[in-house]
Structure formats: structure tokens, C-alpha cells
């Protein structure tokens, strides 16, 4: 069974959200974001932009890698 990672993140602005999506799209496992009772595919630009102003976004990743942990550290709320 793959490791599951859960963290809280926030985006400074829409550009940060776009950067996050572009980088997450390179990750070889599924990543979801949860905010306002919605679950969003973190690889979906429109989905992430719809919640990018939230200050309490929960990340749920269905796998892990050093690259992904470093990516999350940049956005940790």
C-alpha cells in the first residue's frame, strides 16, 4: 500500500497556485486538495484556481517522494 501524506497549504496568489499545479502534474501519484467541503484534483488548474484564495487547504497525496515533500514545504500554511 502506498504512503499517504496529509498537510495544510496556502497560496500567496493565483500565480503560486498555477506554479503548484504545473509542478504537481509531474508527480507520479494522485494528489487531492480539500477546501470548503470540496475535493479537487491537484493536477486540475481550474479546480485549484477555484479554491486558491482559501487559507486552509488540506493536501492528501496517495504516495510520497522527496521532490513532493520539498514542494509541499514551499506552500505549507
XYZ file of C-alpha atoms in Angstrom:
77
model
C 0.000 0.000 0.000
C 1.323 3.465 -0.884
C 2.080 6.055 1.746
C -0.457 8.810 2.275
C 0.675 12.371 3.013
C -1.621 14.999 4.529
C -0.645 18.640 5.043
C -2.208 22.100 5.128
C -1.116 24.584 2.460
C -1.993 28.079 1.236
C -1.209 30.045 -1.914
C 0.015 33.655 -1.834
C -1.754 34.387 -5.132
C -3.090 32.795 -8.308
C 0.399 32.657 -9.842
C 1.562 30.489 -6.927
C -1.420 28.185 -7.495
C -0.555 27.868 -11.207
C 3.057 27.064 -10.309
C 1.881 24.447 -7.796
C -0.337 22.730 -10.388
C 2.423 22.722 -13.008
C 4.800 21.073 -10.561
C 2.262 18.593 -9.147
C 1.453 17.432 -12.674
C 4.978 15.948 -12.754
C 4.298 13.830 -9.631
C 3.564 10.160 -10.498
C 0.778 9.667 -7.933
C -2.634 11.184 -7.191
C -2.861 14.373 -5.147
C -6.124 15.929 -3.957
C -6.863 19.272 -2.300
C -9.749 19.747 0.116
C -11.348 23.094 0.963
C -14.903 24.322 1.592
C -16.247 20.758 1.654
C -14.876 20.180 -1.863
C -12.278 17.691 -3.032
C -10.223 18.918 -6.009
C -7.711 17.059 -8.173
C -4.465 18.991 -7.514
C -3.472 18.461 -11.153
C -6.546 20.387 -12.362
C -5.701 24.036 -12.962
C -9.322 25.223 -12.988
C -10.116 23.247 -9.845
C -7.129 24.619 -7.935
C -7.813 28.188 -9.092
C -11.363 27.842 -7.750
C -10.006 27.396 -4.203
C -6.668 29.250 -4.377
C -7.828 32.099 -2.115
C -8.634 29.725 0.744
C -6.198 29.905 3.653
C -6.761 26.375 4.948
C -6.315 23.928 2.063
C -5.675 20.317 3.004
C -3.456 18.220 0.738
C -3.996 14.489 0.540
C -1.417 12.639 -1.536
C -1.582 8.950 -2.319
C 2.174 8.431 -2.387
C 5.270 10.381 -1.475
C 8.681 11.341 -2.780
C 11.464 13.663 -1.670
C 10.558 16.034 -4.516
C 6.934 16.174 -3.368
C 7.860 16.796 0.283
C 10.099 19.692 -0.817
C 7.265 21.075 -2.968
C 4.822 20.977 -0.052
C 7.302 22.765 2.202
C 7.144 25.785 -0.113
C 3.369 26.101 0.350
C 2.876 24.941 3.932
C 0.350 27.158 5.691
